[in-house]
Every structure is written in structure tokens, then in C-alpha cells.
PDB file of C-alpha atoms in Angstrom:
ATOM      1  CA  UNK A   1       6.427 -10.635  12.791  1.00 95.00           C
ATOM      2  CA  UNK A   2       7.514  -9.641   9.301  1.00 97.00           C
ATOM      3  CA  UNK A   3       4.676  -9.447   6.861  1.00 98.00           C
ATOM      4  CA  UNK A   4       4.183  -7.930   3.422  1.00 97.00           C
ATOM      5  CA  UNK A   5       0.746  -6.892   2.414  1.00 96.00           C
ATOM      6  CA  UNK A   6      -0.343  -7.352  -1.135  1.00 95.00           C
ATOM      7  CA  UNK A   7      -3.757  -5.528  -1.990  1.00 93.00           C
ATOM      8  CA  UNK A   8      -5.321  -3.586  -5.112  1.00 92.00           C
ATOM      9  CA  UNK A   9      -4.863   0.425  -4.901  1.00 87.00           C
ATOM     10  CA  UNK A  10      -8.399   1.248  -3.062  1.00 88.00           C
ATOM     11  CA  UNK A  11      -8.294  -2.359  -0.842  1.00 91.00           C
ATOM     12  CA  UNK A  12      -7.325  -0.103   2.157  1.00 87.00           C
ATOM     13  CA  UNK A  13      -4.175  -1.974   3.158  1.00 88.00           C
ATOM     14  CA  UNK A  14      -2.069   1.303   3.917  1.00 85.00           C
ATOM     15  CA  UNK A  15      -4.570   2.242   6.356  1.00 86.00           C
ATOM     16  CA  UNK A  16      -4.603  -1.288   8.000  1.00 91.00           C
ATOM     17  CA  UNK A  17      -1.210  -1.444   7.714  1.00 93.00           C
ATOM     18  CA  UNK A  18      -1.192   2.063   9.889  1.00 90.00           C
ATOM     19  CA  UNK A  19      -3.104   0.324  12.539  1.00 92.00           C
ATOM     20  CA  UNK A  20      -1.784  -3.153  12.393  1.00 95.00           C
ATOM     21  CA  UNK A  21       1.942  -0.880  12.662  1.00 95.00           C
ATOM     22  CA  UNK A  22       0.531   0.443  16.167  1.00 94.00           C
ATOM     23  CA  UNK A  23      -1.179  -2.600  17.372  1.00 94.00           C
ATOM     24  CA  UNK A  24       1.942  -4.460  16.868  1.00 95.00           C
ATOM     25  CA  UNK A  25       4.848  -1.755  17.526  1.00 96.00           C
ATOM     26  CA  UNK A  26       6.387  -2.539  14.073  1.00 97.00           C
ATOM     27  CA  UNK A  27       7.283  -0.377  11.571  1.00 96.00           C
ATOM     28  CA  UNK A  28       4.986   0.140   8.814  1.00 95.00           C
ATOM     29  CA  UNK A  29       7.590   0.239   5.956  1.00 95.00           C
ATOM     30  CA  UNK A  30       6.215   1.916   2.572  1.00 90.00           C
ATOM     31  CA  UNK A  31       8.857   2.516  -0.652  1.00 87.00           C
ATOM     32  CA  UNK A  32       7.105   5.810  -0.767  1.00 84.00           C
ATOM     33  CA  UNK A  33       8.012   6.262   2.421  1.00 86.00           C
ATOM     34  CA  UNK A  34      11.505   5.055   1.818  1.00 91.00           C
ATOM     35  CA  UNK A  35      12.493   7.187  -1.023  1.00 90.00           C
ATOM     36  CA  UNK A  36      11.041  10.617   0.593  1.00 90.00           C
ATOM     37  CA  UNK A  37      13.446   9.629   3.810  1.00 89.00           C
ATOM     38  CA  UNK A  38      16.651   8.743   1.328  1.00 90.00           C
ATOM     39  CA  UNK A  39      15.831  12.409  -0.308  1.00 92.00           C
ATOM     40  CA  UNK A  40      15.463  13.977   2.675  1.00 93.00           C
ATOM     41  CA  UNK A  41      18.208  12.715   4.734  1.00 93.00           C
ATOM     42  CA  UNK A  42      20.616  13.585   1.393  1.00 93.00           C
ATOM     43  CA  UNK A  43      22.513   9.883   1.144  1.00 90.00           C
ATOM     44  CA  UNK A  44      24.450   8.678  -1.995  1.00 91.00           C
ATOM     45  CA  UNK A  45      21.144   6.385  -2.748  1.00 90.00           C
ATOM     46  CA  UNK A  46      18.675   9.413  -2.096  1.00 91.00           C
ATOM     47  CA  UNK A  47      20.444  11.887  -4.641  1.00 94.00           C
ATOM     48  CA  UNK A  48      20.347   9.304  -6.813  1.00 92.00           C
ATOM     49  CA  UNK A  49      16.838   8.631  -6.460  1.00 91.00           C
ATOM     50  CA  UNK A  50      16.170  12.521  -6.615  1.00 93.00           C
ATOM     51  CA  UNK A  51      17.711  12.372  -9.686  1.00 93.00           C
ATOM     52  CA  UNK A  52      15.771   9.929 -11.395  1.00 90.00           C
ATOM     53  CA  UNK A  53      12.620  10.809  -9.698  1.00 87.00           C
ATOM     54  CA  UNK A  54      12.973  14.532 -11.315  1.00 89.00           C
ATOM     55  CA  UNK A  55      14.041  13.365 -14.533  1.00 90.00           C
ATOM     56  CA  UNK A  56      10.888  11.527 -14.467  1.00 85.00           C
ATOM     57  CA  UNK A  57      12.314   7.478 -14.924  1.00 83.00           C
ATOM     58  CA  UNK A  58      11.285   5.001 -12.472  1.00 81.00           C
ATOM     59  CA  UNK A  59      13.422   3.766 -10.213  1.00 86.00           C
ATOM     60  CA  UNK A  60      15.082   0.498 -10.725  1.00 89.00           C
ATOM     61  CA  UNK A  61      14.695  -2.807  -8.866  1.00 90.00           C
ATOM     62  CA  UNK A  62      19.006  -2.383  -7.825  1.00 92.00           C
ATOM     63  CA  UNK A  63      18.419   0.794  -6.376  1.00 92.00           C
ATOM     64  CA  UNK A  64      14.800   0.200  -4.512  1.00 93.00           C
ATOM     65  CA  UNK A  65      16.122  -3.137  -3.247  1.00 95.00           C
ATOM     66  CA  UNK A  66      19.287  -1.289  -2.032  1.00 93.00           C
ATOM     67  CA  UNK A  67      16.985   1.157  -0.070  1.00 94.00           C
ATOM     68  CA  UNK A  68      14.926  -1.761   1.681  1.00 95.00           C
ATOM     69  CA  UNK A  69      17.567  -3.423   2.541  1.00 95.00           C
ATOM     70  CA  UNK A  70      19.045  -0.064   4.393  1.00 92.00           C
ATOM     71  CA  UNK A  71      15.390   0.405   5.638  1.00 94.00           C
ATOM     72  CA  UNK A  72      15.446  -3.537   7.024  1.00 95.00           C
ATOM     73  CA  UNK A  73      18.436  -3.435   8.517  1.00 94.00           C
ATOM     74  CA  UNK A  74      17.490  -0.480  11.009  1.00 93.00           C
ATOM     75  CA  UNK A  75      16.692  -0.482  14.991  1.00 96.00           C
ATOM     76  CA  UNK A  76      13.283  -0.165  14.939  1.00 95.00           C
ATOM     77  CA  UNK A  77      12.663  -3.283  12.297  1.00 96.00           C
ATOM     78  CA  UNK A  78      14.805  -5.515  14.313  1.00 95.00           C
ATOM     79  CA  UNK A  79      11.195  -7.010  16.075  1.00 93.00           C
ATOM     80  CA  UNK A  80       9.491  -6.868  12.386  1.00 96.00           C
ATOM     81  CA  UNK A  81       7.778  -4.491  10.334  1.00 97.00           C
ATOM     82  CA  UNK A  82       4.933  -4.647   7.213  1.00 97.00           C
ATOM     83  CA  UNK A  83       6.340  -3.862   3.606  1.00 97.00           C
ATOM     84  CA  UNK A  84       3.669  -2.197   1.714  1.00 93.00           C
ATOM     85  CA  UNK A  85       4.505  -1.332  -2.070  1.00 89.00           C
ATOM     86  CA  UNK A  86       7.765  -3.889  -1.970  1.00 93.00           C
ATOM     87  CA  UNK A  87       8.179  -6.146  -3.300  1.00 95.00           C
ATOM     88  CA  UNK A  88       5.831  -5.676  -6.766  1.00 89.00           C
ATOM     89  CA  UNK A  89       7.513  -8.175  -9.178  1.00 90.00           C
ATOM     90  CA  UNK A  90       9.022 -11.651  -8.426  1.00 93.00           C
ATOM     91  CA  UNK A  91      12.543 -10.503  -9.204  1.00 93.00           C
ATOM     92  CA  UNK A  92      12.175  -8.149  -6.351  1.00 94.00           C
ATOM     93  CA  UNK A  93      10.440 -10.580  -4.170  1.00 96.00           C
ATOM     94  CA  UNK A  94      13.544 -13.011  -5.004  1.00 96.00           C
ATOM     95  CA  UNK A  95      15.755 -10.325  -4.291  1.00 96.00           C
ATOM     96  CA  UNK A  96      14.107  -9.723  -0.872  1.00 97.00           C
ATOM     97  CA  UNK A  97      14.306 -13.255   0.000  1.00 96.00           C
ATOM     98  CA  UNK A  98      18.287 -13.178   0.068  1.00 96.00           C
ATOM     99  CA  UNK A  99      17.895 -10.448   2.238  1.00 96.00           C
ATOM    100  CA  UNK A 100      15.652 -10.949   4.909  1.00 95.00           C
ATOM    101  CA  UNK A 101      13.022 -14.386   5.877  1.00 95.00           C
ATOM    102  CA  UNK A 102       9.131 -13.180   5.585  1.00 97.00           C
ATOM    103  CA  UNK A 103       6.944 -14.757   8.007  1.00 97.00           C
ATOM    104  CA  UNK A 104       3.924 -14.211   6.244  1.00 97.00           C
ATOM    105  CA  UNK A 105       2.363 -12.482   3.053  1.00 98.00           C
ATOM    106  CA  UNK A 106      -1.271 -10.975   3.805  1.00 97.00           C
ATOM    107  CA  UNK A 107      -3.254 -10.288   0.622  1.00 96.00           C
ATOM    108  CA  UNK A 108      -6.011  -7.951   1.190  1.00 95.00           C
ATOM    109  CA  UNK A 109      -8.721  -9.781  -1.570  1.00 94.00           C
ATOM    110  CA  UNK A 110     -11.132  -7.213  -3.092  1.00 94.00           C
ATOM    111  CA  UNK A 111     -13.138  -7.434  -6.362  1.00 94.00           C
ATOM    112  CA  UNK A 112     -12.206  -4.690  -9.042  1.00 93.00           C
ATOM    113  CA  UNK A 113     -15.617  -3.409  -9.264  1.00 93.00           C
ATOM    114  CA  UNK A 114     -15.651  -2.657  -5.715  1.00 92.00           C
ATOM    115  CA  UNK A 115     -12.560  -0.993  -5.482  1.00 93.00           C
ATOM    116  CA  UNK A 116     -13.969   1.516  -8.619  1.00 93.00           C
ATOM    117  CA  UNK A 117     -17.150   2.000  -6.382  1.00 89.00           C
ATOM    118  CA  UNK A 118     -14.632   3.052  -3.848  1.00 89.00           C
ATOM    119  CA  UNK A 119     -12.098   5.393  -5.776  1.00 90.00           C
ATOM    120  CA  UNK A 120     -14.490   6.553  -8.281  1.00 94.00           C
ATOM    121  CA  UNK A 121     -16.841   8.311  -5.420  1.00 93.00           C
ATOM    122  CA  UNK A 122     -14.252  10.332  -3.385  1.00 92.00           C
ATOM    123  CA  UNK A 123     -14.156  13.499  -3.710  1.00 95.00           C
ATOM    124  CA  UNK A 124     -11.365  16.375  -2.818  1.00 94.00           C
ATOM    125  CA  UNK A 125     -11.817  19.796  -1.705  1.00 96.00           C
ATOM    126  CA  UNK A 126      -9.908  22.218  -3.757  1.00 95.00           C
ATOM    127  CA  UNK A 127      -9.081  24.705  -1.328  1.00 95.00           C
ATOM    128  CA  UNK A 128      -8.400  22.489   2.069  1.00 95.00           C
ATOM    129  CA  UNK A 129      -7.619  18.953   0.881  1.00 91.00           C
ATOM    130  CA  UNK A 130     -10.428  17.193   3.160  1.00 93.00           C
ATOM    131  CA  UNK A 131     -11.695  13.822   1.867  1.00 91.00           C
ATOM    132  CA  UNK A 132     -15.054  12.732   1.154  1.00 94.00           C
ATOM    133  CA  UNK A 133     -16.895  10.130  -0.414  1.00 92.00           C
ATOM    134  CA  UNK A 134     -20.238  10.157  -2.160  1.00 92.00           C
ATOM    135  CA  UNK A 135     -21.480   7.159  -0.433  1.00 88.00           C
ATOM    136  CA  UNK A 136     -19.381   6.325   2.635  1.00 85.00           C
ATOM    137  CA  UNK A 137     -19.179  10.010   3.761  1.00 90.00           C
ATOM    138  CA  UNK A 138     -20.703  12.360   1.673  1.00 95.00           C
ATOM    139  CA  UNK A 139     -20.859  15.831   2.303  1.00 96.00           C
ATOM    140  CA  UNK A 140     -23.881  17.885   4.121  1.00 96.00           C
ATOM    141  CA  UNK A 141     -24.026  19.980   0.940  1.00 96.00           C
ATOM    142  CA  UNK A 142     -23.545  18.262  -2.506  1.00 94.00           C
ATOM    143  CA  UNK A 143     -20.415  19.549  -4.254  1.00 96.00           C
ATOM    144  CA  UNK A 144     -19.045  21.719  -1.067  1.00 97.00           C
ATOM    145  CA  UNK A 145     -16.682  20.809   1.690  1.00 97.00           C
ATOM    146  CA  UNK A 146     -18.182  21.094   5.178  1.00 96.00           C
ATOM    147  CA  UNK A 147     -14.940  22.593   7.012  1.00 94.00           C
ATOM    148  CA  UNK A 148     -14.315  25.298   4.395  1.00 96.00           C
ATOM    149  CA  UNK A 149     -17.364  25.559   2.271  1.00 96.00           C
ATOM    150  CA  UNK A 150     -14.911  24.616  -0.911  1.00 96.00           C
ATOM    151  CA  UNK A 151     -15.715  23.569  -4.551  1.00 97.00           C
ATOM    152  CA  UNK A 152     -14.866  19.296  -4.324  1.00 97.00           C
ATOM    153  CA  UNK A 153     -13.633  17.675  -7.510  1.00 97.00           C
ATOM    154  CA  UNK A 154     -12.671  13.822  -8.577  1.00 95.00           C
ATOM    155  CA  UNK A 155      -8.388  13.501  -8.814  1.00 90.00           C
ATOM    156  CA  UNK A 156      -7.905  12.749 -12.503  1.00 90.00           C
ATOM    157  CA  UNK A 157      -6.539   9.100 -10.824  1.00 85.00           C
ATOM    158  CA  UNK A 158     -10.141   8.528  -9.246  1.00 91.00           C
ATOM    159  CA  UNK A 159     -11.858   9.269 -12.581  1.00 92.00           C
ATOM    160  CA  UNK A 160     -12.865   5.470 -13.402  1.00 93.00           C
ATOM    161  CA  UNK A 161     -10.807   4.893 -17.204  1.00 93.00           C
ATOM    162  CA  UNK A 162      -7.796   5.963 -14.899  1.00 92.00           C
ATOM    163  CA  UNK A 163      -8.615   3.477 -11.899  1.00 92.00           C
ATOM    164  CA  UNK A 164      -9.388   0.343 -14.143  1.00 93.00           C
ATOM    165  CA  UNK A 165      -5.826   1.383 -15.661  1.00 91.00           C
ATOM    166  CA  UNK A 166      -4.537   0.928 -12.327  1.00 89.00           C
ATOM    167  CA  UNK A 167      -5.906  -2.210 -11.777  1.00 92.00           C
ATOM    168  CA  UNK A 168      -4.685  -3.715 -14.979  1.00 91.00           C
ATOM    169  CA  UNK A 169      -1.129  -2.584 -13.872  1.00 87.00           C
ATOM    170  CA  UNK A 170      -1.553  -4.002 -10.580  1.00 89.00           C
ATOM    171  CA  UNK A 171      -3.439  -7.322 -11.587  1.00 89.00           C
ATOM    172  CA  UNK A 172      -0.234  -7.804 -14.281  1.00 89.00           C
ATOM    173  CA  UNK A 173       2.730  -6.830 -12.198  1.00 85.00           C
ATOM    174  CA  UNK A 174       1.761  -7.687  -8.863  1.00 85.00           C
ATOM    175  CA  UNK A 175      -0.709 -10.405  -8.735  1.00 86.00           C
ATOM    176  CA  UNK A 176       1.957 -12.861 -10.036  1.00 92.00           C
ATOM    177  CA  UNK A 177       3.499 -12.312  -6.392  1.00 95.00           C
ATOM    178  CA  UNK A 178       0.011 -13.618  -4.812  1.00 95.00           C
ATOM    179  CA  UNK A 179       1.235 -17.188  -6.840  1.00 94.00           C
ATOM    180  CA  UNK A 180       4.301 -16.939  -5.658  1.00 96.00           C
ATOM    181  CA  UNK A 181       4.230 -17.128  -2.128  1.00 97.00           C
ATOM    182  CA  UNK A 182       1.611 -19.424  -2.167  1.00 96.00           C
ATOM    183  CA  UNK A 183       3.597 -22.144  -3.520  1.00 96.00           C
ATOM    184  CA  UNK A 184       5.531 -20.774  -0.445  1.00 96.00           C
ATOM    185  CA  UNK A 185       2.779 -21.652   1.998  1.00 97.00           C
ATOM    186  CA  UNK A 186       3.099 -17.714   3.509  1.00 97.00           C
ATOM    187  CA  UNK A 187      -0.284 -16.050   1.855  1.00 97.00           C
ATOM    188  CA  UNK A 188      -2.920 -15.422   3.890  1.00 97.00           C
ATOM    189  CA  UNK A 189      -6.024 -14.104   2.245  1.00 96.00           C
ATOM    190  CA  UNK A 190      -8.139 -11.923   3.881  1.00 95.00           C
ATOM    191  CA  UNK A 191     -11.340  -9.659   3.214  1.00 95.00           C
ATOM    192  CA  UNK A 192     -10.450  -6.249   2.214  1.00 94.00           C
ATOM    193  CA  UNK A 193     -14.893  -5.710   1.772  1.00 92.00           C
ATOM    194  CA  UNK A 194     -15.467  -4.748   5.251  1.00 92.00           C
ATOM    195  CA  UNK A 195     -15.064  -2.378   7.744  1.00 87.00           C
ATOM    196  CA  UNK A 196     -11.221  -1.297   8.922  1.00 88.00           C
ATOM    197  CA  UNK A 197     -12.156  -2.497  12.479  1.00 90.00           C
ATOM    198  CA  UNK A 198     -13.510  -5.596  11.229  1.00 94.00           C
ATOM    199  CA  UNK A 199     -10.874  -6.523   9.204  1.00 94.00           C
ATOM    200  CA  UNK A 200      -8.663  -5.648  12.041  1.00 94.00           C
ATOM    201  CA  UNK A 201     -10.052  -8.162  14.275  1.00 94.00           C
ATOM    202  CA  UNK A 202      -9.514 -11.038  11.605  1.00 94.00           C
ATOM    203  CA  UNK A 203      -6.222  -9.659  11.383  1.00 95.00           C
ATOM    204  CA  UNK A 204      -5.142 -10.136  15.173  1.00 95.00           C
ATOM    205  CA  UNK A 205      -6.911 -13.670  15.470  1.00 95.00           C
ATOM    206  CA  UNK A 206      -5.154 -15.206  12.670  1.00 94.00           C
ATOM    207  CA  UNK A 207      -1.867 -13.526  14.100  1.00 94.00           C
ATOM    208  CA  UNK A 208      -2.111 -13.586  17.335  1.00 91.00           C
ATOM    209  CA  UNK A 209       0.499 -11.171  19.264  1.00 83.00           C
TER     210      UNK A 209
END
């Protein structure tokens, strides 16, 4: 199966897309992911990117589509794979379309206000990196990490002026893609509100493998 997952930043879909990657021995494909490869493996398109990354631009649509299309055409996504992060406009979706046929588009639906009561509580130790969350899994101690006993602070990017910024990005950019491949007849909506597991489950029983 080759699916693309459309979701929100804080719907969850890179972790689903994680498990629905194992599940389903595909590739889960991310142009994060991509890029730090390209760098890392020192090809024409990676210096390139390296270049642009450090001079602070963003990459353009020639030179991501480029590196999918590398990405695609390798062993491992010959079965399928999920794109997460690609495509984010319609040119890019178009683009994608002359490269490769998408079975099916899964958009992970999730109001804005939840995904601020999501992103706004986690907190970050300072000195170890571990995760929490003031509601979902807060800490035994208020304000200290339980592995290392470090001060935890809110990312600049979880502060809530910077995720409703986010979410105006995504809702203009991206959510013009959620249009367009319904008039395709490949979106599937599904619940991004509950549990990972849960939403798992609805996963595999609408595609069965």
C-alpha cells in the first residue's frame, strides 16, 4: 500500500505512521528524514540541500520532489511506504502524481484546540531530553524530571502564540491537499482524538493487510 498521511503538527501521525511502518513492513518515508540521509550520504542533491539548509532558505519544491522521487524509487519502497511531510502544497502533490500512483491519502482529523491542549502541556527536561506532559504524563514532582531530577521547560514552539502559528501555516498550505484528493476519491478521514492503539485498530480494519 502507498499512503500519505495528512494531519495537524500535534495529531500524532508520525508516531502512527512509526507503527503502521512496522505493522505493514513499509517504509515510513519523512522529508526530514530524507534530507538528513541526502546530507549524510554526501550526494549532488544533499550538498545542495546542506547548502541551503545552512544558509537558512527553504528548500524548493524541484529539489524536495527530486529527493522523493530518489527515496521512491528504492528497494525497500518497492511493496509501499507512508509519506509524511510530502507532499504539503498541490503543486507538489501534482508533481508526485507523475511520479508514482497513491493508493490512499489518510488524514488524521483533530480540532485545533485539542492539538494546543496537547503541545502546549509538554514539557522538556533541560539536562536529559525526557518528555512529559502535564496532563497525559506528568511528572511525580512538578517542574522536575523523574530520571534525572532536571529543571523541565516549554520549547519556545510549544508555547501556545507559537503553536496556533503553526496551525495557521498548516491549515493554509496543507489543508488545500485534504480537497484535493477528495475530489480524487483517496482521503480517508480518521480520528486523530484517541488513543495510538485505538486509532491503530481503525487503521488496520479500514486497510486490511
Amino acid at each position: 500500500m502507498k499512503f500519505i498521511f495528512l494531519g495537524p503538527p500535534g495529531a500524532g501521525k508520525g508516531t502512527l505512521a512509526a507503527k503502521v511502518a512496522a505493522s505493514y513492513n513499509i517504509p515510513h518515508i519523512s522529508t526530514g528524514e530524507i534530507f538528513r540521509a541526502a546530507i549524510k550520504a554526501k550526494t549532488p542533491l544533499g550538498l545542495k540541500v546542506q547548502a541551503i539548509i545552512d544558509s537558512g532558505a527553504l528548500v524548493s519544491d524541484d529539489i524536495t520532489i527530486e529527493l522523493v522521487k530518489d527515496r521512491l524509487s528504492q528497494a525497500d519502497a518497492k511493496n509501499g511506504f507512508i509519506l509524511d511531510g510530502f507532499p504539503r502544497t498541490i503543486p507538489q502533490a501534482e508533481a508526485l502524481a507523475k511520479i508514482i500512483p497513491i493508493d490512499s491519502v489518510v488524514n488524521f482529523d483533530i480540532e485545533d484546540n485539542e492539538v494546543v491542549g496537547r503541545l502546549s502541556g509538554r514539557r522538556v527536561c533541560k539536562n536529559c531530553g525526557q518528555n512529559f506532559h502535564v496532563e497525559f504524563m506528568p511528572p511525580k514532582v512538578e517542574g522536575k524530571c523523574d530520571k534525572c531530577g532536571g529543571e523541565l521547560y516549554t520549547r519556545d514552539d510549544d508555547k501556545i502564540d507559537s503553536i496556533k502559528h503553526r496551525l495557521e501555516v498548516y491549515r493554509s498550505q496543507t489543508a488545500p491537499l485534504i480537497d484535493f484528493y477528495r475530489e480524487k476519491n483517496l482521503l480517508t478521514d480518521i480520528d486523530a482524538r484517541p488513543a495510538t492503539e485505538k486509532i491503530l485498530t481503525e487503521f488496520e480494519s479500514k486497510f486490511p493487510h
